[in-house]
Coordinates of C-alpha atoms in Angstrom, one line a residue:
X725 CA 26.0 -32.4 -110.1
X726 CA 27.9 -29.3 -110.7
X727 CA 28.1 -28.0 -114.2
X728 CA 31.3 -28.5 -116.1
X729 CA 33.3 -25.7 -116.8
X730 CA 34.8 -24.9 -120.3
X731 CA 37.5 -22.9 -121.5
X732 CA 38.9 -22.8 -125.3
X733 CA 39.2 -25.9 -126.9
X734 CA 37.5 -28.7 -127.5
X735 CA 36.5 -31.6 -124.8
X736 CA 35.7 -35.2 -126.0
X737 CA 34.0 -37.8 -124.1
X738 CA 34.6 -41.2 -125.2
X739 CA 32.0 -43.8 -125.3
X740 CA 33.2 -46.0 -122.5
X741 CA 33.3 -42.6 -120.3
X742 CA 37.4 -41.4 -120.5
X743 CA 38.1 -38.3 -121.0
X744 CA 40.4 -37.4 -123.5
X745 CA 41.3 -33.4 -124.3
X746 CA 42.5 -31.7 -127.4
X747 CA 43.6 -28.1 -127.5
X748 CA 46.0 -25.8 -125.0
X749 CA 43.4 -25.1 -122.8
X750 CA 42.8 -26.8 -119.0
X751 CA 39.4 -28.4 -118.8
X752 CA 38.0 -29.4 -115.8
X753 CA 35.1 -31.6 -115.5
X754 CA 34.4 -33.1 -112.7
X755 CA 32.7 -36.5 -114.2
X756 CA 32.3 -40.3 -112.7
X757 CA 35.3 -41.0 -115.3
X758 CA 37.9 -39.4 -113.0
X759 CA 36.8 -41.5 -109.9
X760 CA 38.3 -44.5 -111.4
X761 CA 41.3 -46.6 -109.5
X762 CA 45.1 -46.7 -110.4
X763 CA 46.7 -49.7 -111.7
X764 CA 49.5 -51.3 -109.7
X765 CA 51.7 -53.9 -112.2
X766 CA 53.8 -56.6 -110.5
X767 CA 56.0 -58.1 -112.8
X768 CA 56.6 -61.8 -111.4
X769 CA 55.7 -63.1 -107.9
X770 CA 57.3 -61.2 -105.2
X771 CA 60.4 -62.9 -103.1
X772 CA 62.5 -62.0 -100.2
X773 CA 65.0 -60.1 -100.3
X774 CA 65.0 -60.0 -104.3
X775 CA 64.2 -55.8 -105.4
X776 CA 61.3 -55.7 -107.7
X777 CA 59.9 -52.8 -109.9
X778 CA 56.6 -52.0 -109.7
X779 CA 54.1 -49.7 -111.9
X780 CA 51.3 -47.6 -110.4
X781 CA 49.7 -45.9 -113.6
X782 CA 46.4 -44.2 -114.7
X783 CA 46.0 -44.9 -118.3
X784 CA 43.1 -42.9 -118.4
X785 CA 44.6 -39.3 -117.3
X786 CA 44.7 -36.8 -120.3
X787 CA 48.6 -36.3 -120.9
X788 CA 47.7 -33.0 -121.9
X789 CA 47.8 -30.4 -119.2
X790 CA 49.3 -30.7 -115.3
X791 CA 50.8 -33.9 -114.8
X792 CA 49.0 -36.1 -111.9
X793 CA 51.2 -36.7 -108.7
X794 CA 51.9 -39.8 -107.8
X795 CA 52.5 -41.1 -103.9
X796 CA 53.6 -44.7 -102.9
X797 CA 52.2 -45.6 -99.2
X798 CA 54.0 -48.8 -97.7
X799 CA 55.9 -50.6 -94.8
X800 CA 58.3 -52.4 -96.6
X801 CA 61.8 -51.2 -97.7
X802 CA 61.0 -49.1 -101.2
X803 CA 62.9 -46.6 -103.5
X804 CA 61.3 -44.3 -105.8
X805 CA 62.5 -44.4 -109.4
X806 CA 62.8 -41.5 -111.8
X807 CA 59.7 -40.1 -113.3
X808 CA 59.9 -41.5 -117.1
X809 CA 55.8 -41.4 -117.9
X810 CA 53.4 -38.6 -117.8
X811 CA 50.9 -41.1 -116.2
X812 CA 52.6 -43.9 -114.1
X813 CA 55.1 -43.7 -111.7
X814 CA 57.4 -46.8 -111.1
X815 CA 58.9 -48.4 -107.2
X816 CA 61.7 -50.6 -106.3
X817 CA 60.3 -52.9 -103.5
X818 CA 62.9 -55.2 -101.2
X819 CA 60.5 -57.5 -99.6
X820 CA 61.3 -58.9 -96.2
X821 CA 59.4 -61.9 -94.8
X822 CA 57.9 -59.2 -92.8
X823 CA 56.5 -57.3 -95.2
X824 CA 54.1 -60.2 -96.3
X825 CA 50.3 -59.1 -95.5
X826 CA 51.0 -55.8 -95.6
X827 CA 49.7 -53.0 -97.6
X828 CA 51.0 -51.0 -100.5
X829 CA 49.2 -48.2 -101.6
X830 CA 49.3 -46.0 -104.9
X831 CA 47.6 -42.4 -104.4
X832 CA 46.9 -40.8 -108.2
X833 CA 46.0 -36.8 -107.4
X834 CA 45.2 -34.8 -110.2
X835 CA 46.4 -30.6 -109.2
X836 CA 43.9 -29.5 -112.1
X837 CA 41.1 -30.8 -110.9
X838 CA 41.6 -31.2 -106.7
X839 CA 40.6 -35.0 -107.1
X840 CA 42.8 -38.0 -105.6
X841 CA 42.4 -41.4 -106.5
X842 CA 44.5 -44.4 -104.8
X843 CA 44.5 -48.0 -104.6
X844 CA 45.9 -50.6 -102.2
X845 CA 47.1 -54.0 -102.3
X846 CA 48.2 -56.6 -100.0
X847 CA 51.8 -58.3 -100.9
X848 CA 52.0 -61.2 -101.0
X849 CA 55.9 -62.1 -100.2
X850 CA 57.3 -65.8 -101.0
X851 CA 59.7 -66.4 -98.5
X852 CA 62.4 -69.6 -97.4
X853 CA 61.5 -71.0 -93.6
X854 CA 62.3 -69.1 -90.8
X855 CA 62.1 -68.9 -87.2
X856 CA 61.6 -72.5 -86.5
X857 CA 60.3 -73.6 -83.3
X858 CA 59.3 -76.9 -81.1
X859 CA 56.1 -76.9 -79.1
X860 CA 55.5 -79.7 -76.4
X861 CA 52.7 -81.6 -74.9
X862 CA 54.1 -83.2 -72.1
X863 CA 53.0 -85.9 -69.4
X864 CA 49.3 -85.6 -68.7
X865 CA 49.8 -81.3 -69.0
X866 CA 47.3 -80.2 -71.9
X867 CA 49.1 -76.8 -72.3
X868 CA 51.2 -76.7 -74.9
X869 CA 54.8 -74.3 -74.6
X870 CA 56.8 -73.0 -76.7
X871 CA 61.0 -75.0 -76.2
X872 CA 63.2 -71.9 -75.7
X873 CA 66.4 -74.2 -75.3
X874 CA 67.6 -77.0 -77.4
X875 CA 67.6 -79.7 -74.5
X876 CA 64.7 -80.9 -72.7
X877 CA 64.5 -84.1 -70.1
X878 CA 61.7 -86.1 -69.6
X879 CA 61.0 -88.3 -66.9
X880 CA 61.2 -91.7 -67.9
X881 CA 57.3 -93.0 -68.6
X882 CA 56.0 -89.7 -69.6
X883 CA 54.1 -89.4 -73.0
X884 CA 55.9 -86.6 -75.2
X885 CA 54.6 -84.8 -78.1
X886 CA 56.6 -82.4 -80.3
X887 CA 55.2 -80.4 -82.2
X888 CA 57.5 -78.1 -85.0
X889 CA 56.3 -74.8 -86.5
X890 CA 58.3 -72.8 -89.2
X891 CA 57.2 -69.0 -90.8
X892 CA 57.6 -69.5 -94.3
X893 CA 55.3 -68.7 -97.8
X894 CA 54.0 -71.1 -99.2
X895 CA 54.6 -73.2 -96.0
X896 CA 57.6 -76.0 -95.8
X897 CA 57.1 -79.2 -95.6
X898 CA 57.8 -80.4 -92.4
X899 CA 59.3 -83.6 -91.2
X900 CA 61.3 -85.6 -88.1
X901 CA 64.7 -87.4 -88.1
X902 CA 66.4 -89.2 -85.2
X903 CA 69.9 -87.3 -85.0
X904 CA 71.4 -84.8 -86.9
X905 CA 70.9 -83.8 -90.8
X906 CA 73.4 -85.5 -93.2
X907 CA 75.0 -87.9 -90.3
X908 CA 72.7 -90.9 -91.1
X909 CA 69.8 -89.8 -89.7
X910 CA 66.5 -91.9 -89.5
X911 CA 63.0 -90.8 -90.4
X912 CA 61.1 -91.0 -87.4
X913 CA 58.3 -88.9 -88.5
X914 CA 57.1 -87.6 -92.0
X915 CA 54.6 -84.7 -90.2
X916 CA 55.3 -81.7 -88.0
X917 CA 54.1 -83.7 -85.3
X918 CA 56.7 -86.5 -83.6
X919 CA 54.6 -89.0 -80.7
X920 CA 56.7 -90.5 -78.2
X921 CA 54.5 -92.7 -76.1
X922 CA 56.7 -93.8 -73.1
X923 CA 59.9 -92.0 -73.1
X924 CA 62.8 -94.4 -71.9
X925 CA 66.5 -94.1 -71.9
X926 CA 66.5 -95.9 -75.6
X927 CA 64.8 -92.6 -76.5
X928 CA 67.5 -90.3 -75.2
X929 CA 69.6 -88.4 -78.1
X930 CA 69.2 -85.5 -81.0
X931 CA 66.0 -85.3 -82.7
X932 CA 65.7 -82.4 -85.9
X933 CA 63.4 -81.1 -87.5
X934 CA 63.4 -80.5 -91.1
X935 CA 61.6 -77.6 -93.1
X936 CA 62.0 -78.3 -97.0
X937 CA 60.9 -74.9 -99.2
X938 CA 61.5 -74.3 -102.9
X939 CA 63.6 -71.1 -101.7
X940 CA 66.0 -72.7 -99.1
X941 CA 65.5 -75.9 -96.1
X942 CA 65.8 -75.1 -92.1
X943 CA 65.9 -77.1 -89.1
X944 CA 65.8 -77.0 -85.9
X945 CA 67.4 -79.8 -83.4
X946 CA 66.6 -80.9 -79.9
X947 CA 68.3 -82.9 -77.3
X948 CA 66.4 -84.9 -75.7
X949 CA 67.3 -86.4 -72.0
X950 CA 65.6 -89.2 -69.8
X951 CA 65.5 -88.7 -65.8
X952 CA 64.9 -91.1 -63.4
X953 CA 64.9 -92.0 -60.0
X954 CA 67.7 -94.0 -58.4
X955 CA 68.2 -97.6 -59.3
X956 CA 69.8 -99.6 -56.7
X957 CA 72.0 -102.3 -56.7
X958 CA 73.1 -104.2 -53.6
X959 CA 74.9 -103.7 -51.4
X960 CA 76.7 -106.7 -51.1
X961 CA 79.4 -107.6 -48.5
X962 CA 81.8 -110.4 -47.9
X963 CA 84.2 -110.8 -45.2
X964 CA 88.1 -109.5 -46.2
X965 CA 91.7 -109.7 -44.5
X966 CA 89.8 -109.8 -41.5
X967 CA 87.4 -107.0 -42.1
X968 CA 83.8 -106.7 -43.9
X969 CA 83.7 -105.2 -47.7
X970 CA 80.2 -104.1 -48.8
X971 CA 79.8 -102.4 -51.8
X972 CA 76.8 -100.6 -53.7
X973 CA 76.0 -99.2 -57.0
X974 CA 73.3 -97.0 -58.6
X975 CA 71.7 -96.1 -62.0
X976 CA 70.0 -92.7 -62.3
X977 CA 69.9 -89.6 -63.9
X978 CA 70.9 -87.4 -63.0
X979 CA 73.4 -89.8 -61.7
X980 CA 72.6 -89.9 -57.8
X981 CA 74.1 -89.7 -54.5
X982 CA 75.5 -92.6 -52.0
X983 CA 75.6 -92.7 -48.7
X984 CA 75.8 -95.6 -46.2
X985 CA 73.8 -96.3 -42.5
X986 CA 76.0 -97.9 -40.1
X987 CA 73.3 -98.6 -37.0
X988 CA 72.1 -95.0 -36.6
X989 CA 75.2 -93.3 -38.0
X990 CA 75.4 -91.6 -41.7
X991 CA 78.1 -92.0 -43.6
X992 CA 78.7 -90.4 -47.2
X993 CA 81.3 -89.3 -48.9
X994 CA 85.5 -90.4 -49.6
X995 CA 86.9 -90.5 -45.8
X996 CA 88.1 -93.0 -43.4
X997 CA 89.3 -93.5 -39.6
X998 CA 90.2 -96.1 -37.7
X999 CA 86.9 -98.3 -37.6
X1000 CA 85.8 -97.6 -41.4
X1001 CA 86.4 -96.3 -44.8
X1002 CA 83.9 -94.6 -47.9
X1003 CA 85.1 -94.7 -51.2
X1004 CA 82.6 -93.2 -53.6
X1005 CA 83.0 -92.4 -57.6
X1006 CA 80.8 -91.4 -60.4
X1007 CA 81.0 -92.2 -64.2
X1008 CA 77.9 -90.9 -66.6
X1009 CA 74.7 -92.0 -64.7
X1010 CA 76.7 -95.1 -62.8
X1011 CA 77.6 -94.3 -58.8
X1012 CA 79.7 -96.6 -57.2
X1013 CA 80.4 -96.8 -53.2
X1014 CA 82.2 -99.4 -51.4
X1015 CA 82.7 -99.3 -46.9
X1016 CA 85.5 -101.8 -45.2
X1017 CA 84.8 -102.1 -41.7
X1018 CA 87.4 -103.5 -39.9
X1019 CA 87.0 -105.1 -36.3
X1020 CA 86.6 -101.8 -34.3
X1021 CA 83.1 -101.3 -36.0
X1022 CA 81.6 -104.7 -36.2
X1023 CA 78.9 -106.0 -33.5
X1024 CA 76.5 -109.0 -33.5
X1025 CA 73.1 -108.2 -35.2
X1026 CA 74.7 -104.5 -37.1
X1027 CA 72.1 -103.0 -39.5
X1028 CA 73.9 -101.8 -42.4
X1029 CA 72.4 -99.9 -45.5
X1030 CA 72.7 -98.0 -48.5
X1031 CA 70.9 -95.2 -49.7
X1032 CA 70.7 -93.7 -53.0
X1033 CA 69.9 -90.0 -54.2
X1034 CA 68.5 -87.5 -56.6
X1035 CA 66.1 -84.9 -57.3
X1036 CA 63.8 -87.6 -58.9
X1037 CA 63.5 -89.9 -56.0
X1038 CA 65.7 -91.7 -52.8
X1039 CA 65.9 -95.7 -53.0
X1040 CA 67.7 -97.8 -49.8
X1041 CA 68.4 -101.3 -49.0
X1042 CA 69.3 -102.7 -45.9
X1043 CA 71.6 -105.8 -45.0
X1044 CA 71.8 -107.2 -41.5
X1045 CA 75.3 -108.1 -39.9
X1046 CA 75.6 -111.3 -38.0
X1047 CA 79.4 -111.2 -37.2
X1048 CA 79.8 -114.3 -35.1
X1049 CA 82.7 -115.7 -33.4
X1050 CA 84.6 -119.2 -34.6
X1051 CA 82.2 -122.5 -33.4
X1052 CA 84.6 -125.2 -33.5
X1053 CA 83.5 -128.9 -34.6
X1054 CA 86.5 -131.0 -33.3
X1055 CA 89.4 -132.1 -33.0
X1056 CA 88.6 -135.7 -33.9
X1057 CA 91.9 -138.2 -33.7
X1058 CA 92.5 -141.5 -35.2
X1059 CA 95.5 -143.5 -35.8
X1060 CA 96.4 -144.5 -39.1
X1061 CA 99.7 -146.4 -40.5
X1062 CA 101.6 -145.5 -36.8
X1063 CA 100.9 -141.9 -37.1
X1064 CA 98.3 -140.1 -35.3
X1065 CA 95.8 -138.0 -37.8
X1066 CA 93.6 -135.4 -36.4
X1067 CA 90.9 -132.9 -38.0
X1068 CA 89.5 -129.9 -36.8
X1069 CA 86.8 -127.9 -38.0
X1070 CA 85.5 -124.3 -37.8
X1071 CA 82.9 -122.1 -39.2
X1072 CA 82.9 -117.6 -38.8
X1073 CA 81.8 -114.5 -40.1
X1074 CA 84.6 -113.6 -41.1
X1075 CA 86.3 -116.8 -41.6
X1076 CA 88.8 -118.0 -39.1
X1077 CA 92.2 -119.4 -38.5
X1078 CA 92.9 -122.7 -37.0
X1079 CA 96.3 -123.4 -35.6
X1080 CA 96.9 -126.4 -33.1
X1081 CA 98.7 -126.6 -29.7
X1082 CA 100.7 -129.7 -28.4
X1083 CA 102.2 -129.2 -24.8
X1084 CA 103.1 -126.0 -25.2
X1085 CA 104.4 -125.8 -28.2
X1086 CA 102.2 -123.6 -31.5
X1087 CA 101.7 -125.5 -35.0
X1088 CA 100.2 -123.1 -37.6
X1089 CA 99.9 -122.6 -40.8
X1090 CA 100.7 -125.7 -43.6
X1091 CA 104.4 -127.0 -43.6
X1092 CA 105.7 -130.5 -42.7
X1093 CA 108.7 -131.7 -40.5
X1094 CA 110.2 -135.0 -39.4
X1095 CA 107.8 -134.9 -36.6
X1096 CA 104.5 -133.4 -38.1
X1097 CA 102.5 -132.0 -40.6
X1098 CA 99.7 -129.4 -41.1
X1099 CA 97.4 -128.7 -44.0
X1100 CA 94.6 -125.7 -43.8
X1101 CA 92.1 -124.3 -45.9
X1102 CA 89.5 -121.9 -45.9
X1103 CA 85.9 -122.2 -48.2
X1104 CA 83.7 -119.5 -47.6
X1105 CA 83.1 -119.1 -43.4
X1106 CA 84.6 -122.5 -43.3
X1107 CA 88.5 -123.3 -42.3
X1108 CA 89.3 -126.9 -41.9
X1109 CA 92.4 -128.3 -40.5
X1110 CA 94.3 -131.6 -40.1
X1111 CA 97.4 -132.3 -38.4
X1112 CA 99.6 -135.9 -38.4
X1113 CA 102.0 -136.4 -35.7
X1114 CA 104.7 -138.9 -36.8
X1115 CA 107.1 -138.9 -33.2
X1116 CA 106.9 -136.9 -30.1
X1117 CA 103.8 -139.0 -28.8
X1118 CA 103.9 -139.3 -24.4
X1119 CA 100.8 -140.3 -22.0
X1120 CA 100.7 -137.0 -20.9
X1121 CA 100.5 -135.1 -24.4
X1122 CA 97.9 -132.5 -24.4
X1123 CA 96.4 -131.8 -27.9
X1124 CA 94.2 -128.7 -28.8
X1125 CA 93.0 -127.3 -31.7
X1126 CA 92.1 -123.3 -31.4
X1127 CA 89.6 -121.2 -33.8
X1128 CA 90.4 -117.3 -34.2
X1129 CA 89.0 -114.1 -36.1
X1130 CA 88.0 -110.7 -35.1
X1131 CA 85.4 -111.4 -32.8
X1132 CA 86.7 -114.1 -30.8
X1133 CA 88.8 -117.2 -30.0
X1134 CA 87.4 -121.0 -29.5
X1135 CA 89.4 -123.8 -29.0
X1136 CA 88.8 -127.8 -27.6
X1137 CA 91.6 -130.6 -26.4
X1138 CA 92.5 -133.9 -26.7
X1139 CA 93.0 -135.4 -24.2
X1140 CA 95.3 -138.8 -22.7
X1141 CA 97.3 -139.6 -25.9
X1142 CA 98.6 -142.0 -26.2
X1143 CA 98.0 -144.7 -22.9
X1144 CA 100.2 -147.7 -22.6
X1145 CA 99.6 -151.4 -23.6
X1146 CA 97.1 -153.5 -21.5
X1147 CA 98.5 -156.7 -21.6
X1148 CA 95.8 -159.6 -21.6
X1149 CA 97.4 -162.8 -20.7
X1150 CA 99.4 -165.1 -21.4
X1151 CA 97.5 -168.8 -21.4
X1152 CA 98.1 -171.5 -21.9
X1153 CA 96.9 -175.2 -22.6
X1154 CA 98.0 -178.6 -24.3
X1155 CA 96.0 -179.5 -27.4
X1156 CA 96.8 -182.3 -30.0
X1157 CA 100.3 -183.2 -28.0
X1158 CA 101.1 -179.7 -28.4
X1159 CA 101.2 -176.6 -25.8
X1160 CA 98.8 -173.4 -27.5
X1161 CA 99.7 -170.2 -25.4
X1162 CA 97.6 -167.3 -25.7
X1163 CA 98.5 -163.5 -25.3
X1164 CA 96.5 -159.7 -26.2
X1165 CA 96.9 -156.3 -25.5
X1166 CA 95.3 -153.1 -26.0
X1167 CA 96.8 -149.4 -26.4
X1168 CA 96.0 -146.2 -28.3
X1169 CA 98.7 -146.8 -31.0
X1170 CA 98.3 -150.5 -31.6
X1171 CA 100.8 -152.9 -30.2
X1172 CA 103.1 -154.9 -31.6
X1173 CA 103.8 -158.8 -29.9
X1174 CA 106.4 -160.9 -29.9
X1175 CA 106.9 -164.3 -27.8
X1176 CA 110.7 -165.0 -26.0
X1177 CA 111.0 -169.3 -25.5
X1178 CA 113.6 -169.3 -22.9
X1179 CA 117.5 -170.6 -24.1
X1180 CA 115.3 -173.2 -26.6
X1181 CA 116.2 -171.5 -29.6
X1182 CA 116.0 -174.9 -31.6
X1183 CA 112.2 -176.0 -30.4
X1184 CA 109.8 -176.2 -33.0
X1185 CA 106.8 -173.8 -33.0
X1186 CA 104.5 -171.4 -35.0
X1187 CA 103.3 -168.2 -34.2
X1188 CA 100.2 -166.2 -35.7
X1189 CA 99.3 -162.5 -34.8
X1190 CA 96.4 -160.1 -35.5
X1191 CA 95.5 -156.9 -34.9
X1192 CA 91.8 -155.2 -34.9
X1193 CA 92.2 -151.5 -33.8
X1194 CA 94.2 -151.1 -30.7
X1195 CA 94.5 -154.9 -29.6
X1196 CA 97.1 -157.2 -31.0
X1197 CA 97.3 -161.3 -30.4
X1198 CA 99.7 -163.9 -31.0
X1199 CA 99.4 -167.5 -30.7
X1200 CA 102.4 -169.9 -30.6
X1201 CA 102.2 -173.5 -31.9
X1202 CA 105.4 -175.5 -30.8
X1203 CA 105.6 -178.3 -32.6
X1204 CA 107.6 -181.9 -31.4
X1205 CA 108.8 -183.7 -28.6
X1206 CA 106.7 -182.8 -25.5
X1207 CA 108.2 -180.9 -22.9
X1208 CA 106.7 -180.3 -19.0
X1209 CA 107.8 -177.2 -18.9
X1210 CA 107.5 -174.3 -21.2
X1211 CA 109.5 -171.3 -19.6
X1212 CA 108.2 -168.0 -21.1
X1213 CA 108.9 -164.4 -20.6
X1214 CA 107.1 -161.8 -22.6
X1215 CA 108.6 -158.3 -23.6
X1216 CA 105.7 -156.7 -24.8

C-alpha cells in the first residue's frame, strides 16, 4: 500500500473508517474508506410517465476541499437538477414502460484524489397494461401465433384456444367476456385463457379481453367468424303454367355459389332464353336459385341437379325428370234422370287439360248451357272431367274425351249413342175372364210405354209399367164384358 501523503493540517480517521479533514490543506490518502459506494434515494415507487427526483449522494466525502463530480448514466428520459449539496447530486427521471429493467447508474469521482466510485440500479417502473395481444391454438396445429387482425374464422368443428397477453407492472388481471365492454357483456372466462371446444355458428360474435391494473384497464376485442362448407337444400320442382319450377337453396359461409346441371349442360348465374331461365340471389350466408323450364327443354328421363359452392367445400343433388305425356282412364257413360253423364280421367307430368268433343263440335272448360254442362278440376298430376248432355242426343253421336299438356295429346271415344228402342212384343193371353197383353223394350236412354185400345175409349182396363235399366214393360188388365177381339196398335 502506498504511503499517505500529508500536507499542513490535521487528518482524522474515524473509528468506523471515514475520513473526515480539518484544516485548509488538501490531503490525500488513498485508504479502503474512499472505495465505498454512492447512495441512490428513490422517494416513492417509480410510475409511468410521473417525473421523480432522485438523490445520488456520498455522505462520506469530506466537504472540505474539491467538490466530488457527480455523473448520472441511464436510458430513460432524465434531467439534471441544480447542484444544491457539496456531496449529492439530484435527477428528474420520466419513466416510460420501457425504461423498466433498465439501469441507472451514479458515478461519484473525487478530482483530489483520481478515485471514481459509482453504483447502479435496476428501475423498477409500475406501469398501466399495454400492448395487448391474442395468441391462438388452433385445430389440431400445436404452434401457437400471435392474431395481428381483430377477426379470425374458424371452421366449424375446430377446437380454439385464445390465449391473451398484456405488458404491464405488476401484471393485470386478465379475464374473457362474450361481446363488447359495458354493452352487457357475459363472463365467459375469468383467466387469460378462453377454450372453445367445437366452434359452431352459436359461437360466432365479439369476444374481449379485459386487463384490470391499479393504474388504468385495457382490452382487446376479437371477432370471431364460423366457415363451413355448403349446406344444401333441395332442389325441389313442381310442374307450373305448363312448365317445370325447381328451386334450390344453400347455407354456407362464406355464403356459396349455385349453379344448376341440365343433362350435361351447366347453367349458373341470372339469364334466360327460350327453353329456360336462372334466377339466383344472396342474403347473409342464405343462396337462393330457382330454373323454369318450359316445353322446349323437357325430355323423358332429364337428369337435373344442383350444385353448391365455396372455398370450404362443393355439395350437389340430383332429381330425375320423368315428364310423361297425359294416360287417359275413360270416358265412362251412364244415363241418369234422362241426361247422359260422362267422366273422364287423366294423369301427367305436368298436369293436363281435358276438354271433350261431340261431332265436331269442342266443349272445354266448366260452364253450363241448355244443352250441357262441364265441370274440371286438377289435384296434383290428376285432371278429372265430367260432362252431362241434356238434348242433342242422335245414333250417330260420336263422343270423345281428349287429354293435353306439353308433351303430348291422348284422347278415347264413345261410341253408338244413343241406339233406338228394341221392342219385345206384344202378347197376349186370356186369364181369369180377362185378356193380359204383354209388351218390353230396350234402348240406351230408357223407354217410355204406352198402350192405344182402338176407338174403345170406355173399356175397362189397368195398366202397370217398370223399368230396370234400359228396358221398360207394361201390362194391361181390361176389366168387364168379354170381347173376341182386342184391336191394339202400339206407338212406342
Amino acid at each position: 500500500m502506498k504511503a499517505p501523503e500529508v500536507g499542513v493540517g490535521t487528518a482524522l480517521i474515524k473509528p468506523w473508517g471515514r475520513l473526515t479533514c480539518q484544516g485548509v490543506l488538501t490531503i490525500s490518502l488513498f485508504t479502503p474508506a474512499l472505495t465505498n459506494k454512492p447512495d441512490i434515494l428513490i422517494p416513492g415507487p417509480l410510475e409511468s410517465g410521473r417525473p421523480k427526483k432522485l438523490t445520488c449522494y456520498v455522505p462520506w466525502a469530506c466537504e472540505e476541499g474539491t467538490a466530488p463530480i457527480f455523473s448520472w448514466t441511464s436510458a430513460a428520459y432524465t434531467s439534471l437538477g441544480p447542484r444544491s449539496h457539496h456531496s449529492s447530486s439530484v435527477l428528474t427521471l420520466t419513466p416510460r414502460p420501457q425504461d423498466h429493467g433498465t439501469n441507472l447508474t451514479c458515478q461519484v469521482h473525487f478530482p483530489a484524489t483520481g478515485v471514481s466510485v459509482e453504483r447502479t440500479i435496476q428501475l423498477n417502473i409500475t406501469y398501466a397494461p399495454q400492448n395487448m395481444a391474442i395468441s391462438i391454438f388452433q385445430g389440431n396445429s400445436t404452434a401457437l401465433k400471435i392474431l395481428q387482425t381483430t377477426s379470425l374464422s374458424i371452421l366449424e368443428g375446430q377446437t380454439l384456444r385464445l390465449i391473451c397477453v398484456a405488458d404491464s407492472n405488476p401484471l393485470a388481471k386478465l379475464s374473457w367476456i362474450r361481446g363488447s365492454p359495458g354493452l352487457k357483456a357475459t363472463p365467459v372466462s375469468s383467466t387469460a385463457i378462453l377454450e372453445l371446444p367445437r366452434v359452431g355458428p352459436a359461437q360466432e360474435g365479439e369476444f374481449t379481453c379485459q386487463a384490470r391494473h391499479p393504474l388504468g384497464s385495457q382490452s382487446v376485442s376479437l371477432s370471431l367468424s364460423v366457415v363451413y362448407p355448403p349446406q344444401l337444400l333441395g332442389p325441389s320442382c313442381s310442374w307450373e303454367d305448363q312448365g317445370l319450377h325447381c328451386s334450390c337453396s344453400s347455407r354456407a359461409q362464406p355464403a356459396p355459389s349455385l349453379r344448376w346441371r341440365l343433362g350435361a349442360g351447366l347453367l349458373e348465374g341470372n339469364y334466360g332464353n327460350a327453353s329456360h331461365s336462372v334466377t339466383s340471389s344472396s342474403v347473409g350466408p342464405w343462396t337462393n336459385s330457382s330454373l323454369s323450364l318450359c316445353c322446349t327443354g323437357l325430355r323423358e328421363g332429364l337428369r337435373l341437379s344442383c350444385e353448391a359452392r365455396n372455398v370450404h367445400g362443393v355439395q350437389s343433388a340430383s332429381v330425375l325428370l320423368l315428364p310423361d305425356p297425359p294416360q287417359l282412364l275413360g270416358p265412362s257413360c251412364s244415363w241418369e234422370d234422362q241426361d247422359l253423364f260422362c267422366s273422364c280421367s287423366s294423369r301427367a307430368q305436368p298436369a293436363p287439360s281435358l276438354r271433350w268433343r261431340l261431332g265436331a263440335g269442342l266443349v272445354e272448360g266448366n260452364h253450363s248451357n241448355a244443352t250441357h254442362a262441364v265441370t274440371s278440376r286438377s289435384a296434383g298430376p290428376w285432371t278429372n272431367s265430367s260432362l252431362s248432355l241434356r238434348v242433342g242426343l242422335s245414333s250417330d253421336l260420336r263422343l270423345s274425351c281428349e287429354a293435353r299438356n306439353v308433351l303430348g295429346a291422348q284422347s278415347a271415344s264413345v261410341l253408338q249413342l244413343p241406339d233406338p228402342p228394341q221392342l219385345l212384343g206384344p202378347s197376349c193371353s186370356w186369364e181369369d175372364q180377362g185378356l193380359h197383353c204383354s209388351c218390353s223394350s230396350r234402348a240406351q236412354l230408357a223407354p217410355s210405354l204406352h198402350w192405344q185400345l182402338g176407338n174403345h175409349v170406355n173399356a175397362s182396363y189397368r195398366v202397370t209399367s217398370s223399368s230396370a235399366g234400359a228396358r221398360g214393360q207394361q201390362l194391361p188388365e181390361p176389366h168387364g164384358p168379354r170381347a173376341s177381339v182386342l184391336p191394339l196398335s202400339g206407338a212406342y
